[in-house]
Coordinates of C-alpha atoms in Angstrom, one line a residue:
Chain Z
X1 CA 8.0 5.5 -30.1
X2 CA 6.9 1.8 -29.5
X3 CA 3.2 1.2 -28.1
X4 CA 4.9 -1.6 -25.6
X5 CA 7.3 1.5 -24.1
X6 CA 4.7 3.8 -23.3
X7 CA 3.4 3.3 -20.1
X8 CA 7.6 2.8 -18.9
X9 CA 7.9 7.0 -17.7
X10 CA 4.5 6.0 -16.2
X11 CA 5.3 3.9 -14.0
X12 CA 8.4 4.9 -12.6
X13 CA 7.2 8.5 -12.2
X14 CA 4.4 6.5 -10.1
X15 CA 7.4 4.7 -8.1
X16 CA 9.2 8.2 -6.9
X17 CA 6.0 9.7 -5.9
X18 CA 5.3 6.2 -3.9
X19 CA 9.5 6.5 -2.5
X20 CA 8.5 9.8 -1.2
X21 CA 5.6 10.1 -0.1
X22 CA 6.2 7.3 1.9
X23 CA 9.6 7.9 2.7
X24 CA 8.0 11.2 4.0
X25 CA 5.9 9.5 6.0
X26 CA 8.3 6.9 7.2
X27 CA 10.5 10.1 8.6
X28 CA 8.0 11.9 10.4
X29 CA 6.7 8.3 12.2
X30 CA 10.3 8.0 13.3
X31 CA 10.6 12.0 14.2
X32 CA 7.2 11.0 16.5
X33 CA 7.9 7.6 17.8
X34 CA 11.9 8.6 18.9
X35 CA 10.9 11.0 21.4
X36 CA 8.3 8.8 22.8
X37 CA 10.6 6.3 23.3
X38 CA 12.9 8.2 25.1
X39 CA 10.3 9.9 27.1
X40 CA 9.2 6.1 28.4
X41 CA 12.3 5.6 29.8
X42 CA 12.8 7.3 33.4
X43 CA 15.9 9.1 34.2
X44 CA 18.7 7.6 36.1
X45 CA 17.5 8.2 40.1
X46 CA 20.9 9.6 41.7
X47 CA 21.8 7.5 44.3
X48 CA 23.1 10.1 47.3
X49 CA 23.4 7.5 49.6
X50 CA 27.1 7.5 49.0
X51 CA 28.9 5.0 50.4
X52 CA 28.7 5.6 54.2
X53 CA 25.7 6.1 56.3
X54 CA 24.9 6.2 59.7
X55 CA 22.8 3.4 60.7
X56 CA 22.3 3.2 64.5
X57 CA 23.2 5.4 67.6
X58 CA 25.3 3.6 70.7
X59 CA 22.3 2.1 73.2
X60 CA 19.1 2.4 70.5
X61 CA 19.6 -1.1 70.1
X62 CA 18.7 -4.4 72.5
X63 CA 21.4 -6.6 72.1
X64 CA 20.1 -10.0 70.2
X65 CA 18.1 -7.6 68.0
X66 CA 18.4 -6.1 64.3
X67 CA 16.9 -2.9 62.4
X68 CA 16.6 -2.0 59.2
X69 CA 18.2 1.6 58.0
X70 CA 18.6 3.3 54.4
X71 CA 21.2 2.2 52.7
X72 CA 21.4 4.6 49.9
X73 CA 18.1 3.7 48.0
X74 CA 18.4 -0.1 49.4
X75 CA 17.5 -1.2 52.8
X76 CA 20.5 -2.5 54.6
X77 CA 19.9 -4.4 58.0
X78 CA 22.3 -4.1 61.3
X79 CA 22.5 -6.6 64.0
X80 CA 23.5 -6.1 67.5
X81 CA 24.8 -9.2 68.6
X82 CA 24.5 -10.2 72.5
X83 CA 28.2 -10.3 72.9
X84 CA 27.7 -6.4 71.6
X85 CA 29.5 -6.7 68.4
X86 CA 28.1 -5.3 65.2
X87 CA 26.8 -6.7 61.7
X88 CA 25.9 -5.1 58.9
X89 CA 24.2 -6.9 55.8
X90 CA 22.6 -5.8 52.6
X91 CA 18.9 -6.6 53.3
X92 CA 17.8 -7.1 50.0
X93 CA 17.4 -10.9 49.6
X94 CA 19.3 -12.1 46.7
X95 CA 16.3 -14.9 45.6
X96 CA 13.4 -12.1 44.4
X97 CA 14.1 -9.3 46.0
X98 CA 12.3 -9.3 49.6
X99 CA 13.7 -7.4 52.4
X100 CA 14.9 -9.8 55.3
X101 CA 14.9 -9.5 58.8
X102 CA 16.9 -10.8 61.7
X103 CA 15.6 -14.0 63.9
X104 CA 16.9 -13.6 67.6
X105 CA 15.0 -17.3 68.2
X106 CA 17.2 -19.0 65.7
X107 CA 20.0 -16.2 65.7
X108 CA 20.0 -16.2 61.6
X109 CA 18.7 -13.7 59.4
X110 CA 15.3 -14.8 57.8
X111 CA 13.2 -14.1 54.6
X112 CA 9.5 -14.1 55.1
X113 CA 8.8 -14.1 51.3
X114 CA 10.3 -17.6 50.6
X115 CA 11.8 -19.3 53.7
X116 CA 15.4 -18.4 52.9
X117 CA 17.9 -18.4 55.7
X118 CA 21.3 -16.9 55.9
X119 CA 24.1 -16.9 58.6
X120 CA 25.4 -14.2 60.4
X121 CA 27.9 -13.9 58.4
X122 CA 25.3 -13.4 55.1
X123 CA 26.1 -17.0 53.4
X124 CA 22.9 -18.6 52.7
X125 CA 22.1 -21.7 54.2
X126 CA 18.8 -22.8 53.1
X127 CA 15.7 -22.7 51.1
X128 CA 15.8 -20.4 47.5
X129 CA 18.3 -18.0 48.0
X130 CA 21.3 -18.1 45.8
X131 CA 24.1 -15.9 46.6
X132 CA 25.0 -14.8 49.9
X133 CA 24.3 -11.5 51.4
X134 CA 26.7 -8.4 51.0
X135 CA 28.2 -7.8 54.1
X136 CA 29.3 -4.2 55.2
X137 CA 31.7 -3.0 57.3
X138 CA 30.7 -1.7 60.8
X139 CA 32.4 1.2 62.7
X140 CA 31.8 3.3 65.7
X141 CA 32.3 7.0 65.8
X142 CA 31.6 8.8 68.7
X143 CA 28.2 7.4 69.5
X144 CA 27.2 6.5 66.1
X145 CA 27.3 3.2 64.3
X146 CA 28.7 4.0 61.1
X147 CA 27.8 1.5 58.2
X148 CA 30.0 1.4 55.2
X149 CA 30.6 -0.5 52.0
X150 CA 33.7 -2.8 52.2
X151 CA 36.8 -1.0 50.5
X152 CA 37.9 -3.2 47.6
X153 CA 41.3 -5.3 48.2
Chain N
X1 CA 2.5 -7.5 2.6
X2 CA -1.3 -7.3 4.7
X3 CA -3.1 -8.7 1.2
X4 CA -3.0 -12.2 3.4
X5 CA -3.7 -11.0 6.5
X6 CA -6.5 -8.7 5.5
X7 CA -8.1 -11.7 3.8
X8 CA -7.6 -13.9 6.4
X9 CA -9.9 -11.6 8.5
X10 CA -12.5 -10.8 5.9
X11 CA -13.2 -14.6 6.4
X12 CA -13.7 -14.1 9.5
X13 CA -15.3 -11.2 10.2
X14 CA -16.4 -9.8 6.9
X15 CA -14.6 -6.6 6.3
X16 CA -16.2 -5.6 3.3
X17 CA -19.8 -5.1 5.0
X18 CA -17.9 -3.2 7.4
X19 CA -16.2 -1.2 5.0
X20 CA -19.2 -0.6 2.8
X21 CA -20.9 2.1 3.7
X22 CA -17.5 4.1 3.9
X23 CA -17.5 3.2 0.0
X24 CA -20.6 4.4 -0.9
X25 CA -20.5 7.5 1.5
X26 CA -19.6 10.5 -0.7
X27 CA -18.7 14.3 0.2
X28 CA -20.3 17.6 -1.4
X29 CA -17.8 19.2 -3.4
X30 CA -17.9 22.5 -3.6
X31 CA -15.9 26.2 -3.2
X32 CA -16.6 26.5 0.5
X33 CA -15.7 22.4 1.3
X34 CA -12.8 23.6 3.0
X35 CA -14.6 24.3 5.8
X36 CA -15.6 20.6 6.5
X37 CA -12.3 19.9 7.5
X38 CA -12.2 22.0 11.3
X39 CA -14.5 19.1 12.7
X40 CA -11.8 16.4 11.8
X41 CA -8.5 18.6 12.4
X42 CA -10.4 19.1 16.3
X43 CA -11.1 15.2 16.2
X44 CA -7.2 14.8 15.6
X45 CA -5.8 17.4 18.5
X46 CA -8.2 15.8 20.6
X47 CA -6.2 12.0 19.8
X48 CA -2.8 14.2 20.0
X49 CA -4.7 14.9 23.7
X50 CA -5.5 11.8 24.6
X51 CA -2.1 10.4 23.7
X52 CA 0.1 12.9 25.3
X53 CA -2.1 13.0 28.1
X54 CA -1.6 8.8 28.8
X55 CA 2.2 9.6 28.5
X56 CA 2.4 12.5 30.7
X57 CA 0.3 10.1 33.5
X58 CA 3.4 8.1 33.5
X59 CA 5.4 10.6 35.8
X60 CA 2.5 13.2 36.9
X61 CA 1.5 13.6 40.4
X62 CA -1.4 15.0 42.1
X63 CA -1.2 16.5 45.3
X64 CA -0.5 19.8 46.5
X65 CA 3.1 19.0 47.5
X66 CA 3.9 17.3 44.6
X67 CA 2.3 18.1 41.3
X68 CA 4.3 21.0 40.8
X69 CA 7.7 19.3 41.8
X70 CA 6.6 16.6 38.8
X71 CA 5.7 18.9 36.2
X72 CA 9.3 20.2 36.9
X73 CA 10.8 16.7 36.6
X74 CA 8.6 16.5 33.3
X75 CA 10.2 19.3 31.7
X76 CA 13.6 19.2 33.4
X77 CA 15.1 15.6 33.9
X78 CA 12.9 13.5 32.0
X79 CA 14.0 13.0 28.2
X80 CA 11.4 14.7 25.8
X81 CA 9.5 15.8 28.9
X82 CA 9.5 19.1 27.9
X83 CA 8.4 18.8 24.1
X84 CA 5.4 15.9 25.1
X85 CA 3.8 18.6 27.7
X86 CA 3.6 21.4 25.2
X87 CA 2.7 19.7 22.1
X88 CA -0.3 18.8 25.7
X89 CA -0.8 22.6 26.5
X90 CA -0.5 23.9 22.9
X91 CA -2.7 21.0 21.3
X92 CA -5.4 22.4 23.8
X93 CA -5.6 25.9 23.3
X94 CA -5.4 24.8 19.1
X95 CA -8.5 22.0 19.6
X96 CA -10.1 24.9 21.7
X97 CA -9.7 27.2 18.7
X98 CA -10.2 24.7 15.6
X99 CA -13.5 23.8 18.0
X100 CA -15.1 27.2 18.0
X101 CA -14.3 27.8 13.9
X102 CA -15.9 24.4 13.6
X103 CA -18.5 25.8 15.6
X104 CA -18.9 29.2 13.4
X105 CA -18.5 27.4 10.3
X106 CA -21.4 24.9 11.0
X107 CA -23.2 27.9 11.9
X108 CA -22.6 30.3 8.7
X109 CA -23.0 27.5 6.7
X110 CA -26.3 26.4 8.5
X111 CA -25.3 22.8 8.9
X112 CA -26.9 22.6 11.9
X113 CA -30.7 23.1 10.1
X114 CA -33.1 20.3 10.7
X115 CA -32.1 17.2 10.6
X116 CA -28.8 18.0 11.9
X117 CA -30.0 19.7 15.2
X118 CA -28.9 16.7 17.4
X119 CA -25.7 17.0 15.7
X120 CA -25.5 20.7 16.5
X121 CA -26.5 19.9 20.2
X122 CA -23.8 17.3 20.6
X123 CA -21.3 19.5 19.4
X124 CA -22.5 22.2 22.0
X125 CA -22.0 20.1 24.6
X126 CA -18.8 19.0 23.3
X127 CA -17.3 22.3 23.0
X128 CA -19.1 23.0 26.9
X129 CA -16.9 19.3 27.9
X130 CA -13.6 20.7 25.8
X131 CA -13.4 24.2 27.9
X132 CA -14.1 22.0 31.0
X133 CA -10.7 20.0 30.3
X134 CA -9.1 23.2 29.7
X135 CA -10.4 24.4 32.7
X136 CA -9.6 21.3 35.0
X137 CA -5.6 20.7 33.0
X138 CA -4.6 24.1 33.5
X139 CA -4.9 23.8 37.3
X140 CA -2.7 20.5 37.4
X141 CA 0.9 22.1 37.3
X142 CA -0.7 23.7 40.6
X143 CA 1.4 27.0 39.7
X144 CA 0.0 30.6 41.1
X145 CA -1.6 31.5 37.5
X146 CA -3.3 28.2 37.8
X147 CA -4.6 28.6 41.2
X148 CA -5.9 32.0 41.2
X149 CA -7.7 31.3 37.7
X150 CA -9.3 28.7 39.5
X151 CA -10.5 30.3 42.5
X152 CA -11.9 32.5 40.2
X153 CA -13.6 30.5 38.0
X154 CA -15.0 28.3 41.0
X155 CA -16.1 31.5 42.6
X156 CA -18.0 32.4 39.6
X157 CA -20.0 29.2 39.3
X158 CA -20.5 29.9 43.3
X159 CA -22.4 33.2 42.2
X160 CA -25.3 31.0 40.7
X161 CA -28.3 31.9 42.9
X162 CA -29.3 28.8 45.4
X163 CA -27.6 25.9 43.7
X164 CA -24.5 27.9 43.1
X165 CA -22.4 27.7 47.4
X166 CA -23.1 23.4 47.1
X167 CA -21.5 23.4 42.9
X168 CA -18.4 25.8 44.1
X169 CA -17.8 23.2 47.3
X170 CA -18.2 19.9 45.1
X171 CA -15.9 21.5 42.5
X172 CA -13.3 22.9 44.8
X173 CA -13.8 19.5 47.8
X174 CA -14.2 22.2 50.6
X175 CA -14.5 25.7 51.1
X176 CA -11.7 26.9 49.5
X177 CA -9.2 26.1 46.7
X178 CA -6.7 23.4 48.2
X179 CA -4.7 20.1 47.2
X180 CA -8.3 18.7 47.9
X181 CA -9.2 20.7 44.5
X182 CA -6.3 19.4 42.9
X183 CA -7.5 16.2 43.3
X184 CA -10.9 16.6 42.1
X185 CA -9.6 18.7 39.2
X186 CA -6.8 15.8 38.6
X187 CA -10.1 13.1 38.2
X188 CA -12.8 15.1 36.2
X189 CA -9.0 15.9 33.7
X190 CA -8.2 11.9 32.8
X191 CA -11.5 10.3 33.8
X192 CA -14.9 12.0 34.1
X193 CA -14.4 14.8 31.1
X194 CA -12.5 12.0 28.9
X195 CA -15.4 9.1 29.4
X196 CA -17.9 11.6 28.9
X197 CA -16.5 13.5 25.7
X198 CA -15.8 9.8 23.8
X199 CA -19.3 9.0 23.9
X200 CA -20.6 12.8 22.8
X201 CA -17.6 12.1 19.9
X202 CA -19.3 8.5 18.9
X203 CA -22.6 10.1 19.0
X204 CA -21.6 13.3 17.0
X205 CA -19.7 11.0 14.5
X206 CA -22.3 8.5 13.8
X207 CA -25.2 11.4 13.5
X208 CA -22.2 13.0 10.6
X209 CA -22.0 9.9 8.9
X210 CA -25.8 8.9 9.2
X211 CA -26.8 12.1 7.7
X212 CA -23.9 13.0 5.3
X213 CA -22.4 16.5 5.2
X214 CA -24.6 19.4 4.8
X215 CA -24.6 21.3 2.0
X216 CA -25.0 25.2 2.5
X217 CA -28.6 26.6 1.1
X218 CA -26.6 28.9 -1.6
X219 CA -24.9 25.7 -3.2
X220 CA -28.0 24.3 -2.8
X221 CA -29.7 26.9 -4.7
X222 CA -27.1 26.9 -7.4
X223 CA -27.4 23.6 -7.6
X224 CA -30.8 23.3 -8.1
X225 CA -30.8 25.8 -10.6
X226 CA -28.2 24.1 -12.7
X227 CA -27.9 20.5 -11.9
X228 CA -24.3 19.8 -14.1
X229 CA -22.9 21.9 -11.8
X230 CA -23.7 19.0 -9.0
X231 CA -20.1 17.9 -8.2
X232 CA -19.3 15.1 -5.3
X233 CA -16.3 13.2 -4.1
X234 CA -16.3 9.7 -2.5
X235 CA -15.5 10.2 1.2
X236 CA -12.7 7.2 0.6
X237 CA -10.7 7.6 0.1
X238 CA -10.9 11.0 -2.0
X239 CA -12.0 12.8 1.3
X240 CA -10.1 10.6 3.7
X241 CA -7.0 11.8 2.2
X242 CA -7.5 15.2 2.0
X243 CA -8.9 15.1 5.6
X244 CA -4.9 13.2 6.3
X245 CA -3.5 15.9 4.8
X246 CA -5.5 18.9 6.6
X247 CA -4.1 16.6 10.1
X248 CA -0.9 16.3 8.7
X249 CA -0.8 20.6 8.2
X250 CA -1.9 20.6 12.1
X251 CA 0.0 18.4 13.4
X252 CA 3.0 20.6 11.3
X253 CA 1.9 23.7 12.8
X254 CA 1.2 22.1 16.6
X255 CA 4.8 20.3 16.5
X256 CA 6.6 23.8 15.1
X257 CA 4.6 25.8 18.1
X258 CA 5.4 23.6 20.7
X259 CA 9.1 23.4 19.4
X260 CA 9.5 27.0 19.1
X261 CA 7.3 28.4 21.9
X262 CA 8.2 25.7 24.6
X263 CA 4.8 26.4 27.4
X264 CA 5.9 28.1 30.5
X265 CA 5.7 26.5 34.3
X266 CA 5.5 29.4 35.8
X267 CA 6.0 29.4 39.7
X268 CA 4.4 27.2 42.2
X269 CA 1.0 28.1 43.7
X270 CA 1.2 29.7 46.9
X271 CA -2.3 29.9 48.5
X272 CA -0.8 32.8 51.3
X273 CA 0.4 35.6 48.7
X274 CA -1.5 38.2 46.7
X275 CA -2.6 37.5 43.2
X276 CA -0.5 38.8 40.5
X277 CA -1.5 42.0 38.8
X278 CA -2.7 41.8 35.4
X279 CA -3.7 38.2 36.1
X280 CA -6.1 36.7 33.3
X281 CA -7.8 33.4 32.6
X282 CA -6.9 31.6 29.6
X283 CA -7.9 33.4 25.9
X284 CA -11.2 31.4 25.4
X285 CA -12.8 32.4 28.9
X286 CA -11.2 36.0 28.0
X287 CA -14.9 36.9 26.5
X288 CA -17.0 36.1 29.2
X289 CA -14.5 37.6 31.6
X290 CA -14.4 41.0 30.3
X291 CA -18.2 40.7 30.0
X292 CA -19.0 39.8 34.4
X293 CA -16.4 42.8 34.2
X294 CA -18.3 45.5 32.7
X295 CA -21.3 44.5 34.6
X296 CA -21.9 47.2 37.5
X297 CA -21.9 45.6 40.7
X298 CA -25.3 46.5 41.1
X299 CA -28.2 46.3 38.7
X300 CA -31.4 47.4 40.0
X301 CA -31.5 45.5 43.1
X302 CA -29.5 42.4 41.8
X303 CA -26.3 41.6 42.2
X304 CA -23.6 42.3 38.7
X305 CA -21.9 38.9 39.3
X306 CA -25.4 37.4 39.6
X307 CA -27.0 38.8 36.7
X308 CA -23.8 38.3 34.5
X309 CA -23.8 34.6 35.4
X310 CA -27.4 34.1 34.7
X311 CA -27.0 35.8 32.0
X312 CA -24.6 34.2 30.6
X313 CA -26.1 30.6 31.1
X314 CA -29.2 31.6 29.4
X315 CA -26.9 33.0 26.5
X316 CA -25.6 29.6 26.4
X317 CA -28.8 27.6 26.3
X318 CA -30.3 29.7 23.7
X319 CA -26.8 28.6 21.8
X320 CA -27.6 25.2 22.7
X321 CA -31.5 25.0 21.0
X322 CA -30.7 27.3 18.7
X323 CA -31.5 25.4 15.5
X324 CA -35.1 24.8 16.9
X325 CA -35.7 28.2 16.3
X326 CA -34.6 27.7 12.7
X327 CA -38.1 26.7 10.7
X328 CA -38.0 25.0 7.5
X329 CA -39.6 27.8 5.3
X330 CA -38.3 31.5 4.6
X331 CA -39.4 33.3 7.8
X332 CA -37.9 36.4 9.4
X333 CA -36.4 33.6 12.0
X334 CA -33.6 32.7 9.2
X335 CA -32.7 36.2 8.5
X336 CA -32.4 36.8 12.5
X337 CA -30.4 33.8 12.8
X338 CA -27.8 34.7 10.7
X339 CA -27.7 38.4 12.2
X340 CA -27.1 37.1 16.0
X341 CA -24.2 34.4 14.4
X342 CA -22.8 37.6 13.0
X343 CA -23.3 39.5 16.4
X344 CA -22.2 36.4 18.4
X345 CA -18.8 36.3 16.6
X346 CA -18.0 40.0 16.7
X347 CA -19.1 39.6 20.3
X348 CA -17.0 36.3 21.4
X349 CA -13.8 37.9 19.3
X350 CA -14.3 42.1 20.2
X351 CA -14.5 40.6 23.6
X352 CA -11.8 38.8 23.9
X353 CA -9.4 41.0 22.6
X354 CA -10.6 43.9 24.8
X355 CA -10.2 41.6 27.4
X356 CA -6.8 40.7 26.3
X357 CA -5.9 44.4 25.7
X358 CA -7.4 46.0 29.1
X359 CA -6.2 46.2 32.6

């Protein structure tokens, strides 16, 4: 046996009782931080909202007004015009988020957060916001406005 | 990989003076050195609390109407909900228990001799601070067990003569046990109890490391009469990594008992229905339960519950000084010491599990 070759079984013996140990350890850090990280994330909230709420009831409303209702787990806003027809909007402004409301001085629907403006019709027409508003569909049944989402084309 | 970054610092900050006294701290070694490890393995249940405890604030509630709706969601809808609150609840109960063999340990071993009686003292209190988060936690899932074991409990600290009606109101925030409790409970469980117990822990820990581990008088004797037989290890990282491995074990058996034995809701607290029958507090109040129990309602003139409780605190302030009483010299003092550990122990367990066996 050479001098030069002893301390070879040495070593390597050293190395699989390093590969383990740490290994071990490696695997049990992972078996701990997994189910923390899946415990961070919150489950899915069901939306129940469906796709069709009732949003007003026939003469709650002055006409040249609007009111927010639940839309789902979004606020949705519905305008009574003063030739008595019905809007309905998503009121979620689509700049940062803010919930809009409807100006019967300027007849648009407003943001407060930013000074965004949209039409009646949801397009945006000035100041930050860049998309226009979703715009549902409106129906009446019996004596309640019905709010629903627009059937896909 | 660190080599750089660890001497990048050590410029800065000088590690090695930090590290230092670490290096030159050694450990006793000897047949009964096992025994210094229930202090750390209670050190690392209590990080396992703390850390559990943060994540399970992410979706708890207080409040009446709600706390028990969110323990449900915990367990229910919320991905690893239910294996993070009972690695909580079982990591209590085991820190309760690795606690009081600490506790006994330090005793039979009579660590807690001068200087180490502010280091006993400390650890009193801590173990007082420990049963007080048990107390407080278990009421959070606001389930019927939970209630009743806290009107119970309040309405024994009520029985304390003269300061005893205003501590059962400022504990429960009104006459009665109510989401107003709840509340309270909620703030002594994740700020009061856990502000107080870090400092006790800091204190505790520095007065361990200032002093060094005690060795126990028969070593000591042995010792002296045959010095070779002297034997020490360096605390690191010798003791550190035995100390790792003694968490590692616990956190093995914590992990395959909350796995295995998943910790029950039970249903929600109703304050308008009858308690339960056979309803007990949890196993580490079990002994002085089953003690205000046997008390006759009336002793003499005074009341049972009265006398119990007073009896009781006392018990536990004599705990609390007890290694004044300890003199440095062979004295009849040492020799009744070690008899009322002995009784103390046969009490605390013949208690509880007549408690746990009775009606």
């Amino acid at each position: 046996m050479c001098a030069d070759q002893a301390p070879q079984p040495d070593t390597s013996r050293r190395r699989a009782i390093e590969l383990f140990l740490g290994g071990g350890i490696l695997a049990s850090l992972a078996s701990f931080i997994y189910p923390v990280l899946r415990f961070l994330v919150p489950p899915a909230v069901v939306d129940l909202g469906g796709d069709e709420v009732v949003a007003s009831k026939l003469g709650e409303m002055k006409p040249n007004s609007g009111k927010i209702f639940r839309f789902g787990s979004r606020p949705g806003l519905l305008i009574l015009n003063s030739d008595g027809t019905y809007r309905a909007l998503s009121a979620t402004c689509t700049h940062l988020g803010c919930t809009v409301q409807y100006r019967p001085d300027l007849r648009e629907i407003w943001c407060a957060c930013h000074n965004g403006t949209y039409d009646l019709n949801g397009r945006n027409v000035s100041g930050p916001p860049p998309r226009p508003l979703t715009v549902f569909d409106v129906h009446q049944r019996g004596d309640e406005i019905v709010v629903s989402r627009k059937r896909e084309a | 990989m660190f080599a750089p970054l660890i001497r990048w610092l050590d410029e800065r900050i000088h590690l090695d003076d930090l590290i230092a006294p670490f290096k030159h701290k050694t450990v006793p070694r000897h047949r009964l050195s096992y025994w210094y490890f229930f202090g750390g393995i209670t050190l690392f249940l209590f990080i396992i609390q703390v850390l559990t405890g943060i994540l399970l604030l992410l979706y708890y509630r207080p409040g009446a109407n709600e706390a028990f709706e969110s323990v449900q969601y915990i367990m229910t809808r919320v991905q690893f909900g239910w294996l993070i609150r009972s690695i909580h609840a079982w990591s209590a109960n085991l820190m309760i228990f690795t606690a009081f063999v600490h506790m006994f340990s330090v005793l039979f071993l009579k660590a807690y001799r001068k200087p180490r009686e502010l280091t006993w003292v400390t650890g009193v209190i801590l173990l007082v601070l420990v049963m007080g988060f048990g107390f407080s936690g278990y009421l959070l899932p606001w389930n019927t067990l939970a209630f009743f074991a806290t009107k119970v409990g309040t309405e024994i600290a009520g029985q304390v003569p003269i300061i005893g009606k205003p501590m059962m109101i400022f504990l429960r925030g009104g006459e009665e046990v109510t989401g107003a409790t709840l509340t309270r409970f909620f703030g002594f469980h994740v700020a009061v109890l856990p502000g107080l117990v870090v400092v006790l822990i800091a204190i505790h820990l520095f007065l361990v490391q200032r002093q060094g581990m005690s060795v126990p008088p028969k070593v000591e004797a042995e010792w002296a009469a045959n010095p070779a037989a002297r034997r020490e290890m360096k605390f690191f990282p010798n003791f550190m990594l035995r100390e790792m491995m003694a968490w590692y074990v616990a956190m093995g058996v914590l992990g395959a008992l909350a796995a295995i034995f998943p910790w029950n809701l039970g249903v929600k607290a109703d304050p308008f229905v009858s308690a339960p029958a056979g309803i007990k507090p949890e196993w580490y109040f079990l002994f002085m339960f089953q003690t205000l129990k046997m008390i006759p309602s009336k002793v003499w003139i005074v009341d049972g519950e009265v006398l119990g409780v007073l009896g009781c605190s006392l018990a536990g302030l004599l705990w609390l000084l007890l290694p004044f009483f300890e003199s440095d010299k062979a004295s009849r003092a040492k020799v009744w010491i070690t008899g009322l550990s002995i009784f103390a122990l046969v009490y605390v367990i013949g208690m509880s599990v007549y408690g746990y066996v009775a009606n």
